[in-house]
Short mmCIF file of C-alpha atoms in Angstrom, two decimals:
data_model
loop_
_atom_site.label_atom_id
_atom_site.label_comp_id
_atom_site.label_asym_id
_atom_site.label_seq_id
_atom_site.Cartn_x
_atom_site.Cartn_y
_atom_site.Cartn_z
CA MET A 1160 57.26 137.46 68.53
CA ASN A 1161 58.70 140.73 67.31
CA SER A 1162 60.94 139.07 64.71
CA MET A 1163 57.94 137.17 63.32
CA SER A 1164 55.79 140.27 63.01
CA GLU A 1165 58.43 141.84 60.75
CA HIS A 1166 57.57 139.26 58.07
CA PHE A 1167 53.78 139.54 58.09
CA GLY A 1168 53.88 141.99 55.17
CA TRP A 1169 55.75 139.52 52.98
CA VAL A 1170 53.46 136.68 54.03
CA GLU A 1171 50.43 138.75 53.02
CA ILE A 1172 51.98 139.73 49.67
CA VAL A 1173 52.92 136.13 48.83
CA PHE A 1174 49.52 134.77 49.90
CA THR A 1175 47.67 137.37 47.82
CA ALA A 1176 49.89 136.72 44.80
CA VAL A 1177 49.38 132.94 45.05
CA VAL A 1178 45.61 133.34 45.25
CA ALA A 1179 45.54 135.79 42.33
CA LEU A 1180 47.82 133.65 40.15
CA GLY A 1181 45.88 130.51 41.02
CA PHE A 1182 42.61 132.15 40.04
CA GLY A 1183 44.12 133.46 36.80
CA ILE A 1184 45.51 130.05 35.87
CA TYR A 1185 42.15 128.44 36.63
CA GLN A 1186 40.37 130.98 34.40
CA LEU A 1187 42.82 130.37 31.56
CA TRP A 1188 42.38 126.59 31.86
CA SER A 1189 38.59 126.97 31.97
CA ILE A 1190 38.44 129.23 28.91
CA ASN A 1191 40.75 126.95 26.90
CA ARG A 1192 38.55 123.98 27.79
CA GLU A 1193 35.41 125.83 26.63
CA ILE A 1194 37.09 126.86 23.37
CA ALA A 1195 38.01 123.23 22.71
CA LYS A 1196 34.40 122.15 23.38
CA ASP A 1197 33.09 124.82 21.01
CA LYS A 1198 35.49 123.75 18.25
CA GLU A 1199 34.45 120.12 18.68
CA ALA A 1200 30.76 121.06 18.53
CA ALA A 1201 31.36 123.15 15.39
CA LYS A 1202 33.09 120.21 13.71
CA ARG A 1203 30.14 117.94 14.45
CA GLN A 1204 27.61 120.42 13.06
CA GLU A 1205 29.36 121.27 9.79
CA PRO A 1206 27.04 120.53 6.87
CA LYS A 1207 28.23 117.63 4.75
CA ASP A 1208 28.57 118.04 1.01
CA GLU A 1209 25.81 115.93 -0.60
CA ARG A 1210 26.70 115.76 -4.27
#
């Protein structure tokens, strides 16, 4: 058990990093998706030239 407890620090660091990176990647994906939706909505609402 003693040899396993020497690695708990690294396990905690890796787990925390994976959670943080996963959350950051999710946020980036979510924001990019919202930007794409906003651009599409802006295209649909552009006034057409009626000459």
